[in-house]
PDB file of C-alpha atoms in Angstrom:
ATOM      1  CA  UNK A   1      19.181   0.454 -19.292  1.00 73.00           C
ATOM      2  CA  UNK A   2      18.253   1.567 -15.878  1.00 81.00           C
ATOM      3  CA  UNK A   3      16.975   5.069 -15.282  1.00 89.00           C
ATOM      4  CA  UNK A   4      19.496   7.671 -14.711  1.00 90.00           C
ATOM      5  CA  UNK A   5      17.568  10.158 -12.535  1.00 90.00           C
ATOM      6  CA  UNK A   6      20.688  12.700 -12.678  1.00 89.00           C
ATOM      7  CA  UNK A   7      20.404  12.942 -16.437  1.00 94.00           C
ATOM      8  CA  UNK A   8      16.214  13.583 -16.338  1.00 95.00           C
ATOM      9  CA  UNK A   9      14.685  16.766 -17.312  1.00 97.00           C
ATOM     10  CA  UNK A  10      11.326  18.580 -16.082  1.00 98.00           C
ATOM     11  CA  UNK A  11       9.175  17.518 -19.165  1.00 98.00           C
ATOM     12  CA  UNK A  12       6.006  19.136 -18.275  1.00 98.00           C
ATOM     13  CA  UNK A  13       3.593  20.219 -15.226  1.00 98.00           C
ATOM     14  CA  UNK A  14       2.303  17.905 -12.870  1.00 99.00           C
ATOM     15  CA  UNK A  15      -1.007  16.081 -14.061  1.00 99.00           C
ATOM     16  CA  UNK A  16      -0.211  17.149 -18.163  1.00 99.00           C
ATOM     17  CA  UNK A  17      -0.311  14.860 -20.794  1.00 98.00           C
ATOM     18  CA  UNK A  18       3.510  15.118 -20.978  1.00 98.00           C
ATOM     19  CA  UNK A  19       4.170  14.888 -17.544  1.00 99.00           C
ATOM     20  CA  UNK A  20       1.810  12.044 -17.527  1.00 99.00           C
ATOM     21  CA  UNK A  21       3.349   9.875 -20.011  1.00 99.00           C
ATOM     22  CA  UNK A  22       6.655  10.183 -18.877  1.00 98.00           C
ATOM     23  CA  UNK A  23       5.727   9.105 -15.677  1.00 98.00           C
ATOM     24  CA  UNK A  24       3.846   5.848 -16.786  1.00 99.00           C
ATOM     25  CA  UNK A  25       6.673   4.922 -18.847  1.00 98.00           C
ATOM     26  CA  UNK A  26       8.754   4.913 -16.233  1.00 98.00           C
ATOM     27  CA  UNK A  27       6.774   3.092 -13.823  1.00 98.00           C
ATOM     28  CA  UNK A  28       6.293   0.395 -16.741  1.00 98.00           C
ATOM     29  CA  UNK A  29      10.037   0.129 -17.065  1.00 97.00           C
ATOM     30  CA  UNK A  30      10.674  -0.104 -13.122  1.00 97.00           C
ATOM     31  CA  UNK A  31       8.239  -2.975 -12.904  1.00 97.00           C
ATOM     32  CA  UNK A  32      10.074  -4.646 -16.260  1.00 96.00           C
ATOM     33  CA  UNK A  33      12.940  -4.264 -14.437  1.00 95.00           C
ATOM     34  CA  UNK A  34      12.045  -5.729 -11.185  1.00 94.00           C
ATOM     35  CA  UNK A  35      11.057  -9.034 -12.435  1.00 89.00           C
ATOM     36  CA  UNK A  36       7.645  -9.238 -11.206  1.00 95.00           C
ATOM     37  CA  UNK A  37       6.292 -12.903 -10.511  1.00 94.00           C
ATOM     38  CA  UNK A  38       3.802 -13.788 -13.136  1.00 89.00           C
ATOM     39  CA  UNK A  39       1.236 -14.225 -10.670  1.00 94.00           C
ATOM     40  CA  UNK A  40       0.819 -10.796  -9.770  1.00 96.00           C
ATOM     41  CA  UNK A  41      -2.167  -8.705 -10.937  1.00 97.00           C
ATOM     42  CA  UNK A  42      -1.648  -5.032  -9.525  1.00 98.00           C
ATOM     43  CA  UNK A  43      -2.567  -1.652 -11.426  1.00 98.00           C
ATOM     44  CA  UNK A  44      -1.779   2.091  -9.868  1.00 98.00           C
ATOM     45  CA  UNK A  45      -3.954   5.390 -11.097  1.00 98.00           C
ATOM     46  CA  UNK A  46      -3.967   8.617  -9.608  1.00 97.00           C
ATOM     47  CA  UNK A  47      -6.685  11.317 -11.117  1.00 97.00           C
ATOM     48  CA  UNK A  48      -6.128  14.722 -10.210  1.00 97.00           C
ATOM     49  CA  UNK A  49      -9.375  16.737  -9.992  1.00 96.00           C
ATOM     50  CA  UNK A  50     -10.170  19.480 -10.943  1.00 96.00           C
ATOM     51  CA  UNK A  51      -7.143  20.841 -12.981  1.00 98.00           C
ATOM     52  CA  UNK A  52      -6.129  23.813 -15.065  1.00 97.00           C
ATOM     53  CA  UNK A  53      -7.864  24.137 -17.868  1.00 97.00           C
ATOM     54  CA  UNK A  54      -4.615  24.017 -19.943  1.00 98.00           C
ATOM     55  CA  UNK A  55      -4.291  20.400 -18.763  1.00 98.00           C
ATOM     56  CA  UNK A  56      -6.878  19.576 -20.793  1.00 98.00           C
ATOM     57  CA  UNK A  57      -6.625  20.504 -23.756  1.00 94.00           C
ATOM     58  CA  UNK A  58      -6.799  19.240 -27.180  1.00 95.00           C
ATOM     59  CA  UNK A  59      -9.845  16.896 -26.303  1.00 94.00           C
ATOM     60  CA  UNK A  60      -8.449  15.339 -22.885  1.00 97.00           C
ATOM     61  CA  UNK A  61     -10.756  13.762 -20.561  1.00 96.00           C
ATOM     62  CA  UNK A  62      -8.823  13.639 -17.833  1.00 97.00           C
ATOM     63  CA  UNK A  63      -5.335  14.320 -15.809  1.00 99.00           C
ATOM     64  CA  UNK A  64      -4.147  11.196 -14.857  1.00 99.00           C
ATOM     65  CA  UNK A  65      -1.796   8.379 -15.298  1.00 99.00           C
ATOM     66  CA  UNK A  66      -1.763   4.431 -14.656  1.00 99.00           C
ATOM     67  CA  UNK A  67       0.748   1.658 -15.297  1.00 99.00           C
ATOM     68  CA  UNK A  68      -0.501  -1.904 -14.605  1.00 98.00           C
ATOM     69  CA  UNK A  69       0.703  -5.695 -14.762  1.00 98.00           C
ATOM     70  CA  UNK A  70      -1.785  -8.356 -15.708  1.00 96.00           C
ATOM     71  CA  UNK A  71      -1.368 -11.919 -17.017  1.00 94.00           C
ATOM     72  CA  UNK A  72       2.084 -11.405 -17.217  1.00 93.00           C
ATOM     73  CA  UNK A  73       1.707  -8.461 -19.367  1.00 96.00           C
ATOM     74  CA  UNK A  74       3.007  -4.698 -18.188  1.00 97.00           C
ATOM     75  CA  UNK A  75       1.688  -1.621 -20.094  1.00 98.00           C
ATOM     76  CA  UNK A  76       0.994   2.246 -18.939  1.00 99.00           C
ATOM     77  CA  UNK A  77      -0.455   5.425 -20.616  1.00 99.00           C
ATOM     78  CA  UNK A  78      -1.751   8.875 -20.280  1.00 99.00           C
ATOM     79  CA  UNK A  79      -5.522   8.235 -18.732  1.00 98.00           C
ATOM     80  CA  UNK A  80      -6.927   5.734 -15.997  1.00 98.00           C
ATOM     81  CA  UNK A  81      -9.025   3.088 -17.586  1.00 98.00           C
ATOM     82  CA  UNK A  82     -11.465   0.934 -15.834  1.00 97.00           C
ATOM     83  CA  UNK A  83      -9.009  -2.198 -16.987  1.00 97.00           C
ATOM     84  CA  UNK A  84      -6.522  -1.152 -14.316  1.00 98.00           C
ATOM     85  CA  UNK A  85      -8.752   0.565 -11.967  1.00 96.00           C
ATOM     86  CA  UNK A  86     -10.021  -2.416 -11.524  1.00 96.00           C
ATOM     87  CA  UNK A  87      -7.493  -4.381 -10.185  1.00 97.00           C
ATOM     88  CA  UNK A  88      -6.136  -4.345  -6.679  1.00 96.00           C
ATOM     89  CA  UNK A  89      -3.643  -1.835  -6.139  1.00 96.00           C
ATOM     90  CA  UNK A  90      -2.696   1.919  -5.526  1.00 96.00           C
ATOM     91  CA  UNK A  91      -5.927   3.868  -7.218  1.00 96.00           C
ATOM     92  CA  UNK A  92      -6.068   7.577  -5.717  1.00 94.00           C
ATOM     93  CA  UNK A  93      -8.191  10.573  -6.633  1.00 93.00           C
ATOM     94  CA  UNK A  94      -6.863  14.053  -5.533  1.00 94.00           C
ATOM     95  CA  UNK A  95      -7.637  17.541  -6.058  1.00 95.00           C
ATOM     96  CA  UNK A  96      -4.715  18.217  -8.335  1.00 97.00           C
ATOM     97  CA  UNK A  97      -3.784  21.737  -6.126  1.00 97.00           C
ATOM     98  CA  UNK A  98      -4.118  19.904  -3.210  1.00 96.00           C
ATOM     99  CA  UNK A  99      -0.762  17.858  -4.481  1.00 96.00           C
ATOM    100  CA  UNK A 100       0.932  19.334  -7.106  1.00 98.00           C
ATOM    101  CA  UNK A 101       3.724  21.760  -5.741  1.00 98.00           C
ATOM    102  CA  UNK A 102       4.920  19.132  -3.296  1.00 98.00           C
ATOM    103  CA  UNK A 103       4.724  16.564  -5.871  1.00 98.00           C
ATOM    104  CA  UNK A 104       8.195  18.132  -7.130  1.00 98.00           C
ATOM    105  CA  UNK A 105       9.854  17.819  -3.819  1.00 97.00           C
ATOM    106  CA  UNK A 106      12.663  14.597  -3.970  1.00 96.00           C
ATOM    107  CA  UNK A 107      12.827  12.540  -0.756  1.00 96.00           C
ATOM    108  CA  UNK A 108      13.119   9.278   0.769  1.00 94.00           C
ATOM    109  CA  UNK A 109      11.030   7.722   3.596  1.00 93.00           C
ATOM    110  CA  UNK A 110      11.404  10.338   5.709  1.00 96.00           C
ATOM    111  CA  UNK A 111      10.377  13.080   3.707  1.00 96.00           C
ATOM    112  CA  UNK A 112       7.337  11.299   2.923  1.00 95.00           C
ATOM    113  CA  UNK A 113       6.642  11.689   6.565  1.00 97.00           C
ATOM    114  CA  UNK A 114       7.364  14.811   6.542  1.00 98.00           C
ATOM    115  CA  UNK A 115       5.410  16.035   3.524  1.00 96.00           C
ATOM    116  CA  UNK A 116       2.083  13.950   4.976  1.00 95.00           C
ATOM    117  CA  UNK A 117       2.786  16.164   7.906  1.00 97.00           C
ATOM    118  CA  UNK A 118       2.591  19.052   6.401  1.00 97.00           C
ATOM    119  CA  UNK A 119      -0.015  18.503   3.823  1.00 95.00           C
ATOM    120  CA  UNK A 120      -2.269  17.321   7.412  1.00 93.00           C
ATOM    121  CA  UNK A 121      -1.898  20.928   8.560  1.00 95.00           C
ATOM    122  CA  UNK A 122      -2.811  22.776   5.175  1.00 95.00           C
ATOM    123  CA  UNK A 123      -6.252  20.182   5.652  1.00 93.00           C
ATOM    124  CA  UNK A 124      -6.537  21.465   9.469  1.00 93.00           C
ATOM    125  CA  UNK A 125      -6.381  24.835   8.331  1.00 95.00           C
ATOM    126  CA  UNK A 126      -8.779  24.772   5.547  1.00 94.00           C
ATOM    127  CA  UNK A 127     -11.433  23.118   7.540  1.00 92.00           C
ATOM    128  CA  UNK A 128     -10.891  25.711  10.469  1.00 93.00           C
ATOM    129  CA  UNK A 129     -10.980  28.833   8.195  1.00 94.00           C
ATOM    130  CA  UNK A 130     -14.365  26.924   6.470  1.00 91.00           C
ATOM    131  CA  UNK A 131     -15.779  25.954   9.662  1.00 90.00           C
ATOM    132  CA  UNK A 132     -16.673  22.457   8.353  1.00 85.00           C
ATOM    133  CA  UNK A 133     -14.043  18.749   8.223  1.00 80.00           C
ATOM    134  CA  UNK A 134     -13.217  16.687   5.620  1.00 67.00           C
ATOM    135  CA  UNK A 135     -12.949  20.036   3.017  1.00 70.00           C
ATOM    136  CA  UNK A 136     -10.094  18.379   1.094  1.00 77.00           C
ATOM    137  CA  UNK A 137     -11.395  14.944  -0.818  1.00 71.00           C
ATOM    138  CA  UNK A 138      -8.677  12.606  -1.376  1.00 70.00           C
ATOM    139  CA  UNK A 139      -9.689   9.454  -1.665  1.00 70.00           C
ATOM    140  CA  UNK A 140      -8.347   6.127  -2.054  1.00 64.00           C
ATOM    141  CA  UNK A 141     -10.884   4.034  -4.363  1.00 67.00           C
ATOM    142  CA  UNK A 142      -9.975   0.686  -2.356  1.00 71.00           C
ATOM    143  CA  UNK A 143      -7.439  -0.800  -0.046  1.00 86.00           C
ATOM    144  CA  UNK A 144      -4.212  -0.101  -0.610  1.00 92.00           C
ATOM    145  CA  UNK A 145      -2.372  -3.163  -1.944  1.00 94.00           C
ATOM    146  CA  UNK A 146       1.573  -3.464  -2.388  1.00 95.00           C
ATOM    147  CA  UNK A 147       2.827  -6.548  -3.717  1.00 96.00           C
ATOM    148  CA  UNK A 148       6.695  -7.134  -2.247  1.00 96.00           C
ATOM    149  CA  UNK A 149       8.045  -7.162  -5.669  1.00 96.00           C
ATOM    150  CA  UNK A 150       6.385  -4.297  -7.177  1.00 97.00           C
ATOM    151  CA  UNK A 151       6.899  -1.973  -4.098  1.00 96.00           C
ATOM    152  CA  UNK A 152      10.726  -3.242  -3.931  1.00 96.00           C
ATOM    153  CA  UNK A 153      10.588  -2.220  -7.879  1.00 96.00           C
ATOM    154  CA  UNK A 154       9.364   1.010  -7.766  1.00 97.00           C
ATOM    155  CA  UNK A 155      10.991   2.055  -4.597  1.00 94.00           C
ATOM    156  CA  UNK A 156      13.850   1.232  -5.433  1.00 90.00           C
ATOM    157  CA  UNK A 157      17.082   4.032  -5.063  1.00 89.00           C
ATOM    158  CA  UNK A 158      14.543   6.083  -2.843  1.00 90.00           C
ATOM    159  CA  UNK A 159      16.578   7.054  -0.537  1.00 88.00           C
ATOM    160  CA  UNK A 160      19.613   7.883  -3.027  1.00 89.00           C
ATOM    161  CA  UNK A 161      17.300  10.246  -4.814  1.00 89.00           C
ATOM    162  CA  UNK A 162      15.859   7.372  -7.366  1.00 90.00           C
ATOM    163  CA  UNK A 163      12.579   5.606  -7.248  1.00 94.00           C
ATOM    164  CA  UNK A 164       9.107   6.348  -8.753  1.00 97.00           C
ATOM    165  CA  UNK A 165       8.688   9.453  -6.902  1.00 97.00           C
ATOM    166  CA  UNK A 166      11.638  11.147  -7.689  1.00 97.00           C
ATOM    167  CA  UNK A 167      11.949  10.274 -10.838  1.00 97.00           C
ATOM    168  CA  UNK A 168       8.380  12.016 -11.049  1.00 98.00           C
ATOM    169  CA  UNK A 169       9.375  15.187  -8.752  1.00 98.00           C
ATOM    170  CA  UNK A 170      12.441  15.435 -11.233  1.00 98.00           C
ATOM    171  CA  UNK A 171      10.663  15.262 -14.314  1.00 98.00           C
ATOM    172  CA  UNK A 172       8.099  17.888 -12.878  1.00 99.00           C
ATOM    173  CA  UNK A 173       8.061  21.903 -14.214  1.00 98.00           C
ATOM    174  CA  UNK A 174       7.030  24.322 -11.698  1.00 98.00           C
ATOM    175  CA  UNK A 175       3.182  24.968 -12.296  1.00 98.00           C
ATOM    176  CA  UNK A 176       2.658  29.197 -11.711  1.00 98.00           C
ATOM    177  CA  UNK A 177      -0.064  28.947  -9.759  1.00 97.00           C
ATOM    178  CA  UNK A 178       2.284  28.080  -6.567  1.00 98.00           C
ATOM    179  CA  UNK A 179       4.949  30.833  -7.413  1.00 96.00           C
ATOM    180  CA  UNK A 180       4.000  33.465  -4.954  1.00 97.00           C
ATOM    181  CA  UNK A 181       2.185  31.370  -1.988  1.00 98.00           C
ATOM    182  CA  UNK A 182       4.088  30.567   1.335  1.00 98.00           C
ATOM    183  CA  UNK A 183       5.177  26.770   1.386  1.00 98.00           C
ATOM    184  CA  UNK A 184       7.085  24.701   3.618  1.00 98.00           C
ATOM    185  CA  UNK A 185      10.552  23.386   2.545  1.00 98.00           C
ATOM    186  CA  UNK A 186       9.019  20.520   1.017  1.00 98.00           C
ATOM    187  CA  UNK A 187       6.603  22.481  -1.186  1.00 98.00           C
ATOM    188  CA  UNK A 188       3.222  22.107   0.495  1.00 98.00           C
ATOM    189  CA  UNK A 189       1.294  25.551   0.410  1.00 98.00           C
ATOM    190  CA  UNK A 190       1.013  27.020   4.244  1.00 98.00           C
ATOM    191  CA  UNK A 191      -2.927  28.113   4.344  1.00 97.00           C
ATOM    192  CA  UNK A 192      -2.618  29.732   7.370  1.00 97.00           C
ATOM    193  CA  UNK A 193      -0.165  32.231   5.964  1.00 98.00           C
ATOM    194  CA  UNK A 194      -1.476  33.015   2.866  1.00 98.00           C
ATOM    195  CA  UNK A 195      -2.878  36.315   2.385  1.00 98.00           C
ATOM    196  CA  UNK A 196      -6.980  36.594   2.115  1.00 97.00           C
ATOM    197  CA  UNK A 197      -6.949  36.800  -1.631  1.00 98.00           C
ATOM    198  CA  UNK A 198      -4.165  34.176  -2.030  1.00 98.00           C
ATOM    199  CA  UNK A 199      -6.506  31.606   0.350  1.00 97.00           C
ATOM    200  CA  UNK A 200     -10.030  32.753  -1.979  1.00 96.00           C
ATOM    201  CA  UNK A 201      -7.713  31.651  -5.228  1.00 97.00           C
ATOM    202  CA  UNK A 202      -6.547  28.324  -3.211  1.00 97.00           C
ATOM    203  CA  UNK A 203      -9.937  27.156  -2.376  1.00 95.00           C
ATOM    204  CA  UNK A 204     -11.331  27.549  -5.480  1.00 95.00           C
ATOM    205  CA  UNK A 205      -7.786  25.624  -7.313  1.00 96.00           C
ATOM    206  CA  UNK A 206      -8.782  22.703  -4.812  1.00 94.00           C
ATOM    207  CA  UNK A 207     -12.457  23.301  -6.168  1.00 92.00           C
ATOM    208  CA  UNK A 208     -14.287  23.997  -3.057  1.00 90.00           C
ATOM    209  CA  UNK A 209     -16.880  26.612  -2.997  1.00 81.00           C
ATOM    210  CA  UNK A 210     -16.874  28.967   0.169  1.00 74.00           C
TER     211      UNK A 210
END
């Protein structure tokens, strides 16, 4: 049965275990439902760095999820093992402050523009107030590669509120670290207006020493 993103419920934080799980299983049953050709060898992982330390407990290694398709076969899990990491895909590595409160925002194509957009102004702002670029590391671990099936698959409903995304944003609790900063409408934290203490906390959520 198709996911019914009106009947979802926030099941944990971004980047816990619960959260985490939730999402892969979801992305595994968009891609089962999309009827990907056999060919196709494609794995997505995002890691978010340097997380709560709540996030990680009970013996986790790290926060991250991953859903995958290879030789035919689709699986998913808590984690982001080298198996799927290693094929081509969508691999990402974030700070997990850097992306978490706007990670709960639901939007189509153009609120993706939108949030990119703002998240490039929290970066300018960073850098300016550290007096050095490139403070914020998100990296992409390869090219970006997005099969016509499996984007069609998971982006499907996007604009209608479904979609991997929003079925992640909707599954999403509010984390507290976010509850008293200034954000845009779409979530992402405005450095520039934060307060001095609220911008020392920020850096050092995003990990960066000062």
């Amino acid at each position: 049965m198709p996911i019914n993103v009106a009947e979802l419920k926030p099941v944990g934080e971004f980047g816990s275990k619960a959260w985490c799980v939730a999402c892969a299983k979801a992305g595994v049953q968009l891609l089962e439902e999309g009827n990907i050709p056999d060919d196709v060898q494609w794995g997505f992982s995002e890691i978010y760095m340097n997380p709560p330390a709540r996030l990680l407990a009970d013996g986790r290694k790290l926060a991250a999820y991953y859903f995958m398709v290879k030789d035919g076969v689709i699986s998913g899990g808590d984690g982001a093992p080298e198996a799927c990491r290693a094929l081509p895909g969508f691999h990402v590595e974030a700070p997990w402050a850097a992306i978490c409160n706007q990670s709960g925002a639901k939007y189509g194509r153009e609120g993706q523009r939108q949030r990119s957009a703002d998240e490039k102004v929290m970066y300018s702002a960073i850098a300016e107030h550290l007096g050095r670029p490139s403070a914020v590391k998100v990296g992409f671990m390869k090219e970006v590669v997005w099969p016509p099936a499996v984007a069609a698959a998971l982006g499907a409903g996007s604009e209608e509120g479904g979609g991997l995304h929003n079925i992640a944003a909707t599954i999403q609790a509010p984390s507290p670290e976010f509850a008293e900063y200034p954000t845009t409408e779409l979530g992402v934290p405005i450095f520039a207006e934060m307060t001095d203490a609220q911008k020392q906390e920020f850096l050092g959520l995003l990990g960066i020493e000062t």
